[in-house]
Amino acid sequence: MSRKSANAASESIRFGMSEIEFNLFMRRYGIGMVMVIMAVILAIVSPTFRTSGNVISILLQVSLNGILALGMVFVITGGGIDLSIGSLLALTSVIIGAMLNATGSIVLACVVSVAATTVFGLLNGILIAKFKMFPFVVTLATQLVIRGTAYIISGGYSQSLANAEFKEIGAGKLFGVIPYPVIILTVVAILAYVILHWTKFGRYVYAVGGNKNAAIASGVNVFWTTAGTYIISGFCCGIAGIIMTSRISAAQPNIGVGYETDAIAACVIGGTSFAGGVSTIPGTVMGIVIIGLIYNGMNLVGINSYWQTITKGLLIIGAVMLDMVMNKRK
Amino acid sequence: MEEQNKDYILECTGISKAFGGTQALKNVQLQIKKGEVHALLGENGAGKSTLMKIVIGLHKPDEGEMVFEGQRYAANGPADALRKGISMVHQELNPEPHLSIAESIFLNREHTMKGLPFLNKKETNRQAGIILKRFGIEKDPRTLMEELTLAEVQMIEIIRAVSCDARIIIMDEPTSSLDSEETQHLFHTIRELKEKGVSIIYISHRMEEIFEICDRVSVFRDGEYVNSCPLEGVTNEELIAMMVGRQVKSIFPKIECEIGETVLKVENLSGKGFQNISFEVHEGEILGISGLVGSGRSETMRVIFGLDPKTGGKIFLGGKEIAIKSPKDAISKGICMVNEDRQNFGLCLYRSIRENISLPNLPSRQKGILINQRREKKEAEEVAKVLTVKAASIESEAYSLSGGNQQKVVLSKWVMAKPKVLILDEPTRGVDVGAKSEIHTLMCQFAAQGMAIIMISSELPEIMGTSDRILIYHEGRINGEIFREDITTAKVTQEDILAKEFGQKEGGK
């Protein structure tokens, strides 16, 4: 018989933002402090950093990785990982090239390429959720399959795209101020927020990633939930791939190598637990911005890119440690 | 003749062990003689396994001492215990499937080539062959473990213990997965070991086996030592009386209420671990399910809830036959289950109380494709208040709660689902006394509202104090049905129920 009483936390449920809720908020978004401190230091050190043009340029820089990370956060929250995103960028690129060549229709090119990446996401999801294969291995393998497919479609050649209208997607600006990629990133972030935090599906993703058995015992369809996260990741790859292709004005089968690293890094820095079941979209956005700050800030201060890579690595370790200390988990 | 040997090979005295606030062992003792087969007997949670885990060094005792072969003894884990001469063959065997028999037997003490750090496979296989022959097993020592039957794997485990020169072998429910022929073969081996002077500690719930193979028995109850005696001259009934003891009946807040129509009916249901189970449960009724762990009680409920597939039989809800393929089906039809493994099947520990409570209830709380968050929060707060969940906030994560409050959160989510049938598997396990009685009160209130409740419990006072009717499981079958009048009039006692759990036949009712 346990004599341990529950009095330790015996206040009844409080409404509104209590101290506990405040602590919880800090634990989830404490990384925001890191972001603010970084920005303040950079603003002091570099006058260029303070310009509004630079803020937009940072957002533009992170737009690609941001969209990928916003897809990745679903997968990691659901207890998986998606290593195939880099290849999916290449697939998008070559499909756009082929479609523009064949039809000249930008809309058709974009729709078909996004549909293709989404289908590959579904394929990842089926292999992982239906056949209970390890996400790491499955996406490591499909990454190769997708990359190979991209080479076959393109015949292995890069093809420059002369379509000026298509170029506008990556280079154009709304009202001549805000680049379209930044707007797309914002829309994707808002959609991701709504889906993860406000829908049944989002809750199920948290439940499946947090405790699959409990999710099953609560009537959650684990297959569609898991598959759904990979479908979202695939969809985001398609969107990011369109922007990337437009910005480089070429259809290339060899692009996107290593892009999964930054996407995963943004999730982890943003407080996403690799064990699954813990993440927030605002946190992920902060992770995305922090990575942007590292690139942008160090460039402005004149530190070479080798150090940027090291800093990013150390920051990931730091973020995980911070998470463990703050959450006092084993 | 054995009686003359007053020297005990293993003597444990004054052993106590607590886990958190739960006292698992209170000042228990155990004496094992050389060359005897010694049975450990007790209900679930009596402390047998904890004591054995202390002996093989998986737990450290808080108090007490052990003397093995005349010397103070303490083990630093199973490997150390084996080195010192005590080995345990676990109920759940987990062999390394890709090792050969020879490699398994000589695991951690491999033969190496002279002066070199390389394995000498030839020598290993030769030695293993000799040992296998000695035990009359005609198997190539190079056979992989995964190709063996459970009985064979168990044999190899025993052989490994003996070849390590173990003087005491602990066997935990060794026959639970053996057929009668394999059991007889095991008994033959046990007798041989006994002749060689090896002592066996035999844990089992099967009384016939204990009477057949064991020399002496020690009985435990609620973490306390009750008695030891030779098995010769003692009766089944006497042993059961020892296991139950005379506990003062706790006061249970039973609310008598009208029992209505049949809600759930099960006909000849079969699945893994149980066969041909038939019963009914009615509106407003609390149906208690009693039985030993592994008797098929939880397994039956898992099938009804859709966690495991059935192999035969029918399930009726409100008179109509229903097909349940997953918990999702069960929940949508109004059957909910609180699993015995709360942490594994009940909660997402790192999510908030609110999210945990609403998880199975989201489909009906949507506004378009979005969750109606205001309604969700309001309802979760209401139900948490009714169930007196004690937490700083409804946004607190589940892992920060005490066991009792975690259980109330699990209950909350099913209460919010307003089920027709609520299945509770060990609802008060690991829950403090206060919360326990609150949970009992809640159960009665739910029943009073017309819910049909099925409660599995290993605690006899609990099951007798709260149930309107009790079904007793034994080895995958129902071995008795008891009504509340029989308990309140003391026509049926704890001893009677326990005797049925242990397989005593005689007319049910």
PDB file of N, CA and C in Angstrom, chain A residues 268-296:
ATOM      1  N   VAL A 268      14.948  20.105 -34.168  1.00  0.00           N
ATOM      2  CA  VAL A 268      15.527  19.777 -32.865  1.00  0.00           C
ATOM      3  C   VAL A 268      15.815  21.046 -32.068  1.00  0.00           C
ATOM      4  N   ILE A 269      16.388  22.051 -32.733  1.00  0.00           N
ATOM      5  CA  ILE A 269      16.660  23.309 -32.032  1.00  0.00           C
ATOM      6  C   ILE A 269      15.343  23.911 -31.547  1.00  0.00           C
ATOM      7  N   GLY A 270      14.307  23.704 -32.307  1.00  0.00           N
ATOM      8  CA  GLY A 270      13.001  24.238 -31.932  1.00  0.00           C
ATOM      9  C   GLY A 270      12.260  23.430 -30.886  1.00  0.00           C
ATOM     10  N   GLY A 271      12.925  22.468 -30.270  1.00  0.00           N
ATOM     11  CA  GLY A 271      12.315  21.755 -29.148  1.00  0.00           C
ATOM     12  C   GLY A 271      11.567  20.491 -29.527  1.00  0.00           C
ATOM     13  N   THR A 272      11.751  19.989 -30.728  1.00  0.00           N
ATOM     14  CA  THR A 272      11.107  18.739 -31.124  1.00  0.00           C
ATOM     15  C   THR A 272      11.894  17.571 -30.544  1.00  0.00           C
ATOM     16  N   SER A 273      11.185  16.688 -29.838  1.00  0.00           N
ATOM     17  CA  SER A 273      11.867  15.551 -29.239  1.00  0.00           C
ATOM     18  C   SER A 273      12.011  14.430 -30.258  1.00  0.00           C
ATOM     19  N   PHE A 274      13.213  13.884 -30.336  1.00  0.00           N
ATOM     20  CA  PHE A 274      13.417  12.795 -31.284  1.00  0.00           C
ATOM     21  C   PHE A 274      12.701  11.530 -30.851  1.00  0.00           C
ATOM     22  N   ALA A 275      12.329  11.476 -29.570  1.00  0.00           N
ATOM     23  CA  ALA A 275      11.569  10.321 -29.096  1.00  0.00           C
ATOM     24  C   ALA A 275      10.134  10.379 -29.604  1.00  0.00           C
ATOM     25  N   GLY A 276       9.742  11.517 -30.154  1.00  0.00           N
ATOM     26  CA  GLY A 276       8.385  11.666 -30.674  1.00  0.00           C
ATOM     27  C   GLY A 276       7.437  12.248 -29.638  1.00  0.00           C
ATOM     28  N   GLY A 277       6.333  12.809 -30.125  1.00  0.00           N
ATOM     29  CA  GLY A 277       5.271  13.254 -29.235  1.00  0.00           C
ATOM     30  C   GLY A 277       5.438  14.637 -28.639  1.00  0.00           C
ATOM     31  N   VAL A 278       6.565  15.281 -28.868  1.00  0.00           N
ATOM     32  CA  VAL A 278       6.770  16.619 -28.322  1.00  0.00           C
ATOM     33  C   VAL A 278       7.295  17.545 -29.403  1.00  0.00           C
ATOM     34  N   SER A 279       6.576  18.629 -29.661  1.00  0.00           N
ATOM     35  CA  SER A 279       7.035  19.630 -30.623  1.00  0.00           C
ATOM     36  C   SER A 279       6.012  20.745 -30.664  1.00  0.00           C
ATOM     37  N   THR A 280       6.417  21.882 -31.214  1.00  0.00           N
ATOM     38  CA  THR A 280       5.452  22.948 -31.487  1.00  0.00           C
ATOM     39  C   THR A 280       5.863  23.593 -32.798  1.00  0.00           C
ATOM     40  N   ILE A 281       4.883  24.127 -33.501  1.00  0.00           N
ATOM     41  CA  ILE A 281       5.210  24.827 -34.744  1.00  0.00           C
ATOM     42  C   ILE A 281       5.945  26.143 -34.453  1.00  0.00           C
ATOM     43  N   PRO A 282       5.496  26.979 -33.492  1.00  0.00           N
ATOM     44  CA  PRO A 282       6.276  28.188 -33.195  1.00  0.00           C
ATOM     45  C   PRO A 282       7.722  27.863 -32.850  1.00  0.00           C
ATOM     46  N   GLY A 283       7.935  26.804 -32.068  1.00  0.00           N
ATOM     47  CA  GLY A 283       9.294  26.399 -31.730  1.00  0.00           C
ATOM     48  C   GLY A 283      10.090  26.088 -32.981  1.00  0.00           C
ATOM     49  N   THR A 284       9.470  25.315 -33.892  1.00  0.00           N
ATOM     50  CA  THR A 284      10.165  24.946 -35.121  1.00  0.00           C
ATOM     51  C   THR A 284      10.522  26.193 -35.928  1.00  0.00           C
ATOM     52  N   VAL A 285       9.590  27.145 -35.997  1.00  0.00           N
ATOM     53  CA  VAL A 285       9.879  28.380 -36.734  1.00  0.00           C
ATOM     54  C   VAL A 285      11.079  29.095 -36.115  1.00  0.00           C
ATOM     55  N   MET A 286      11.125  29.095 -34.782  1.00  0.00           N
ATOM     56  CA  MET A 286      12.285  29.702 -34.123  1.00  0.00           C
ATOM     57  C   MET A 286      13.567  28.959 -34.484  1.00  0.00           C
ATOM     58  N   GLY A 287      13.481  27.640 -34.522  1.00  0.00           N
ATOM     59  CA  GLY A 287      14.644  26.845 -34.924  1.00  0.00           C
ATOM     60  C   GLY A 287      15.098  27.233 -36.321  1.00  0.00           C
ATOM     61  N   ILE A 288      14.126  27.423 -37.210  1.00  0.00           N
ATOM     62  CA  ILE A 288      14.442  27.802 -38.586  1.00  0.00           C
ATOM     63  C   ILE A 288      15.158  29.159 -38.604  1.00  0.00           C
ATOM     64  N   VAL A 289      14.610  30.108 -37.844  1.00  0.00           N
ATOM     65  CA  VAL A 289      15.206  31.453 -37.825  1.00  0.00           C
ATOM     66  C   VAL A 289      16.608  31.414 -37.220  1.00  0.00           C
ATOM     67  N   ILE A 290      16.779  30.617 -36.164  1.00  0.00           N
ATOM     68  CA  ILE A 290      18.103  30.549 -35.538  1.00  0.00           C
ATOM     69  C   ILE A 290      19.151  30.069 -36.535  1.00  0.00           C
ATOM     70  N   ILE A 291      18.794  29.050 -37.304  1.00  0.00           N
ATOM     71  CA  ILE A 291      19.749  28.573 -38.307  1.00  0.00           C
ATOM     72  C   ILE A 291      20.040  29.673 -39.323  1.00  0.00           C
ATOM     73  N   GLY A 292      19.001  30.412 -39.702  1.00  0.00           N
ATOM     74  CA  GLY A 292      19.197  31.546 -40.611  1.00  0.00           C
ATOM     75  C   GLY A 292      20.133  32.585 -40.014  1.00  0.00           C
ATOM     76  N   LEU A 293      19.962  32.832 -38.712  1.00  0.00           N
ATOM     77  CA  LEU A 293      20.810  33.814 -38.042  1.00  0.00           C
ATOM     78  C   LEU A 293      22.263  33.373 -38.042  1.00  0.00           C
ATOM     79  N   ILE A 294      22.461  32.077 -37.862  1.00  0.00           N
ATOM     80  CA  ILE A 294      23.843  31.580 -37.861  1.00  0.00           C
ATOM     81  C   ILE A 294      24.497  31.891 -39.207  1.00  0.00           C
ATOM     82  N   TYR A 295      23.811  31.518 -40.294  1.00  0.00           N
ATOM     83  CA  TYR A 295      24.380  31.756 -41.625  1.00  0.00           C
ATOM     84  C   TYR A 295      24.582  33.244 -41.875  1.00  0.00           C
ATOM     85  N   ASN A 296      23.486  33.995 -41.668  1.00  0.00           N
ATOM     86  CA  ASN A 296      23.503  35.408 -41.995  1.00  0.00           C
ATOM     87  C   ASN A 296      24.480  36.179 -41.107  1.00  0.00           C
TER      88      ASN A 296
END
